[in-house]
Short mmCIF file of C-alpha atoms in Angstrom, two decimals:
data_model
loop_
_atom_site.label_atom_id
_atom_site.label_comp_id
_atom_site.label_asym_id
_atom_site.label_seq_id
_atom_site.Cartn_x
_atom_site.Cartn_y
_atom_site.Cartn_z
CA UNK U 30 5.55 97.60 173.77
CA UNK U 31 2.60 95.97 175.63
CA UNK U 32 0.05 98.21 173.78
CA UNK U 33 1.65 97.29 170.23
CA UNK U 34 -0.54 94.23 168.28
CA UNK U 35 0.32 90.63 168.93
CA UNK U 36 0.61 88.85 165.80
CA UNK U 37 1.20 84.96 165.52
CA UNK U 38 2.67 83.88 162.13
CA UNK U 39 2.98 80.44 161.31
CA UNK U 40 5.08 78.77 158.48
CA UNK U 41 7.17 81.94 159.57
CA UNK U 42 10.96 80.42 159.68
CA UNK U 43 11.25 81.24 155.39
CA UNK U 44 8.85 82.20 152.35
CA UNK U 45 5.86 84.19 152.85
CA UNK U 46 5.59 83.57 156.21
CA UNK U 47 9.56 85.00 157.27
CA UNK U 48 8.30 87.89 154.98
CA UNK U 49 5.34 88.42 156.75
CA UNK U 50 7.29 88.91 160.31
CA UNK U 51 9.85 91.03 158.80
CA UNK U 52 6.81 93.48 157.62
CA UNK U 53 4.72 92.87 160.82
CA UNK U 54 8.24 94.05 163.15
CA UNK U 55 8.38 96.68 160.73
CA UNK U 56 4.70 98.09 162.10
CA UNK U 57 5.61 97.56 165.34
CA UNK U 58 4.05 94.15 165.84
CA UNK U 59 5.22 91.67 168.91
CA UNK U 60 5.60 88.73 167.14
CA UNK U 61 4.96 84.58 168.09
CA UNK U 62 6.39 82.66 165.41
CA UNK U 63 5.71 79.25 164.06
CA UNK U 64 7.96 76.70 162.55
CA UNK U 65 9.06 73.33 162.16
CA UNK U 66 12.97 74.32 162.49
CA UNK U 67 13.83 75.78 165.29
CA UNK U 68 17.78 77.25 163.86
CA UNK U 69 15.76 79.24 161.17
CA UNK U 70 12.67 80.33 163.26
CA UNK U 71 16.05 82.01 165.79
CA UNK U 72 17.32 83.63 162.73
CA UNK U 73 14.14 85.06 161.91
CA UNK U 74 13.13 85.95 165.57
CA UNK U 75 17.15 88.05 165.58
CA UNK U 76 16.64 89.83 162.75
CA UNK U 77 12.60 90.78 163.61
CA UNK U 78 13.99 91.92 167.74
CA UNK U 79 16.38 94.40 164.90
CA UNK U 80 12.95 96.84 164.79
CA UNK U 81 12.59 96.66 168.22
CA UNK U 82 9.77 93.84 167.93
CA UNK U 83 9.17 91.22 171.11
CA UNK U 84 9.51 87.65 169.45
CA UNK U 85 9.01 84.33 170.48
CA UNK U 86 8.85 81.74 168.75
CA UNK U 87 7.66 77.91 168.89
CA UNK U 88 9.47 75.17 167.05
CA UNK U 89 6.79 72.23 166.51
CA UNK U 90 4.36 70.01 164.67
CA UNK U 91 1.14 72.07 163.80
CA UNK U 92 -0.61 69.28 163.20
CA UNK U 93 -0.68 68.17 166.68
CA UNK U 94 -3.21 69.43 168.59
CA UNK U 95 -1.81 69.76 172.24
CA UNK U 96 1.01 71.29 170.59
CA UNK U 97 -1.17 74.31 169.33
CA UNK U 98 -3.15 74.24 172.10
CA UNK U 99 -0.35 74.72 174.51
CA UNK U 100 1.70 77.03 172.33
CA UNK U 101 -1.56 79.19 172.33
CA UNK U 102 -2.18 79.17 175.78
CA UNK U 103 1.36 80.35 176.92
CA UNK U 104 1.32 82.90 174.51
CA UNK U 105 -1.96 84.18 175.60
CA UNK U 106 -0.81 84.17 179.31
CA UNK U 107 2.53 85.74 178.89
CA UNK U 108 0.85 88.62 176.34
CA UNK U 109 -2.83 88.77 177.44
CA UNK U 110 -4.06 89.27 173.83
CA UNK U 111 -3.90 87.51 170.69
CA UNK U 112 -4.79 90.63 168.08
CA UNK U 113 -3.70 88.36 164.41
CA UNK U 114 -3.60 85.27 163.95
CA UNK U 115 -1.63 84.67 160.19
CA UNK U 116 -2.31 80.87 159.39
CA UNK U 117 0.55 80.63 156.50
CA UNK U 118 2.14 76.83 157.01
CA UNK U 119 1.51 74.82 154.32
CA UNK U 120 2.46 71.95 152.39
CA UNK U 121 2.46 70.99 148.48
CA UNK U 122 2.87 67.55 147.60
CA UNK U 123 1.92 68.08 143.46
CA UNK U 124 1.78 64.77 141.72
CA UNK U 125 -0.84 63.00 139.11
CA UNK U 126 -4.22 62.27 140.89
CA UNK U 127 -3.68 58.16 140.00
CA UNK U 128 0.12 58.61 141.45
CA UNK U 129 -0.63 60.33 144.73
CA UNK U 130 -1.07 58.25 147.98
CA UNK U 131 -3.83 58.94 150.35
CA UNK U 132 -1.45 59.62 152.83
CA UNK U 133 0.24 61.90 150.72
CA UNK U 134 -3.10 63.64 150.50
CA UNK U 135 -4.45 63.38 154.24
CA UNK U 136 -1.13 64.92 154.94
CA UNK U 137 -1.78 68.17 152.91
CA UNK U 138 -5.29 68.29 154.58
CA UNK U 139 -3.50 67.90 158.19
CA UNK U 140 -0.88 70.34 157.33
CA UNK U 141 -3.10 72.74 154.87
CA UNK U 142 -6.57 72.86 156.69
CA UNK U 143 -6.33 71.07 159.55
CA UNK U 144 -3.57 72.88 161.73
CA UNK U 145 -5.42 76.49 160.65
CA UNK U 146 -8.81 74.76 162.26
CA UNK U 147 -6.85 73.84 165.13
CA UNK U 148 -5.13 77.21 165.61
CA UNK U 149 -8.05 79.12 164.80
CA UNK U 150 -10.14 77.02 167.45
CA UNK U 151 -7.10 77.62 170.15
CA UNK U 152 -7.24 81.67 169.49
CA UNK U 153 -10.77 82.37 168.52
CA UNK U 154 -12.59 82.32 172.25
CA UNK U 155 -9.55 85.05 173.43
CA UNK U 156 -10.63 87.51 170.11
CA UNK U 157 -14.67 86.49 170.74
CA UNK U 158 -13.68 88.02 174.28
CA UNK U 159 -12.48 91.06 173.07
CA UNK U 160 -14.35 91.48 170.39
CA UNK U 161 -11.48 92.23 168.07
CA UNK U 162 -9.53 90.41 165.88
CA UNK U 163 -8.17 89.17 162.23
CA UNK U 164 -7.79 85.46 160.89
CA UNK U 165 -5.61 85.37 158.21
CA UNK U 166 -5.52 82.63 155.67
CA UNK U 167 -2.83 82.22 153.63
CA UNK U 168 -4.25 80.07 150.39
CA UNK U 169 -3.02 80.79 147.08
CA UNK U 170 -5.17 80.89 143.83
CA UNK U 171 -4.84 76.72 144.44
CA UNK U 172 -8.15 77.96 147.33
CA UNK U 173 -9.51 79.36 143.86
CA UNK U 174 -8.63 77.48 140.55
CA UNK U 175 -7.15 73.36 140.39
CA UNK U 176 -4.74 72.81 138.19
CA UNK U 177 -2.97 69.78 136.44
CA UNK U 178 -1.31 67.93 139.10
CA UNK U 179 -2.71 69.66 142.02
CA UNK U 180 -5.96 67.95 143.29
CA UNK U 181 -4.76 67.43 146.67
CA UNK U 182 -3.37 70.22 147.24
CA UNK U 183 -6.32 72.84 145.41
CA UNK U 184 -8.36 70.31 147.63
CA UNK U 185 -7.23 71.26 151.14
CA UNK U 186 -6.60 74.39 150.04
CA UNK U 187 -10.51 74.87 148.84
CA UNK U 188 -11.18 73.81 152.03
CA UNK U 189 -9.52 76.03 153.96
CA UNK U 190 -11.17 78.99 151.52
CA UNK U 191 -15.32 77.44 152.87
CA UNK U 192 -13.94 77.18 155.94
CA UNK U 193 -12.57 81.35 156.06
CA UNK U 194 -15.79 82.65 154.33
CA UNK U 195 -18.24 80.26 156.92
CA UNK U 196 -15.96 81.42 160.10
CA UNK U 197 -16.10 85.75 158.47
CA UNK U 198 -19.89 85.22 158.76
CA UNK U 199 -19.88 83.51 162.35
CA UNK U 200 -18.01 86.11 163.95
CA UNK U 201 -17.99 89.47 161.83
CA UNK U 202 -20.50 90.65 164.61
CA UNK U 203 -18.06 90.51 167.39
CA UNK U 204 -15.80 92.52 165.12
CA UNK U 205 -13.28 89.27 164.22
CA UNK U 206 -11.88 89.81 160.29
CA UNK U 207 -11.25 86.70 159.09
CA UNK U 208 -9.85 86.46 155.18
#
């Protein structure tokens, strides 16, 4: 098991990103999941350890930096690698521009872009080192196209698409996929 890919998923307690773990422990991934509740993220981690996958999983707030920071550092000292990193948390708060808050929208860009820039920042110096590595950006066509009540959201979600294509052409030379 220690030779299989490490793979942290976040957003990974239901959705895409419990789908993603299922089909990770299916390959033969060792899995760190991410969630905000910590009763699904067990559910998901007992039915992932059914393909034989190591799991662990941490139940926080993304958006707080020591948090990922911390969560990143114990899983890089208990696995010694960090070979995926699948940023899928997200948050979609769709209302009329004139009828959405600022802190409605500062939340989405905490939760949407912010939390994958802190992540990504907590896991990229461990792939730099080994020269290998993917960065996985979950975004929807919202990263793409707006759409009637969705400026917020296709806002962080734009952002998080610069941000992917400027990080792909910072580290592609030390062999780091980022998408």
């Amino acid at each position: 098991m220690e030779d299989s890919p490490v793979s942290i998923v976040t957003g990974a307690s239901k959705g895409i990103g419990e789908a993603i773990a299922y089909k990770l422990a299916n390959l033969g991934h060792s899995l760190v999941l991410f969630g905000r509740d910590l009763d699904r993220l067990q559910k998901v981690a007992r039915h992932v350890e059914i393909f034989g996958s190591k799991v662990e999983y941490y139940a926080g707030d993304l958006t707080d930096p020591l948090f990922v920071l911390q969560s990143i550092e114990d899983v890089y000292k208990r696995s010694g690698k960090i070979d995926n990193l699948i940023n899928n948390a997200g948050l979609g708060i769709f209302k009329k521009f004139n009828e959405l808050s600022l802190d409605e929208a500062k939340k989405m860009m905490d939760v949407n872009f912010f939390s994958i820039f802190s992540l990504t920042k907590a896991v990229i110096n461990y792939m730099i080192e080994r020269e290998s590595g993917s960065i996985i950006n979950i975004v929807s066509m919202a990263g793409k196209y707006g759409f009637v009540n969705g400026s917020g959201y296709s806002a962080s979600k734009h952002a998080v698409m610069g941000f992917s294509r400027s990080l792909m052409l910072e580290v592609r030379n030390k062999n780091i996929r980022v998408a």
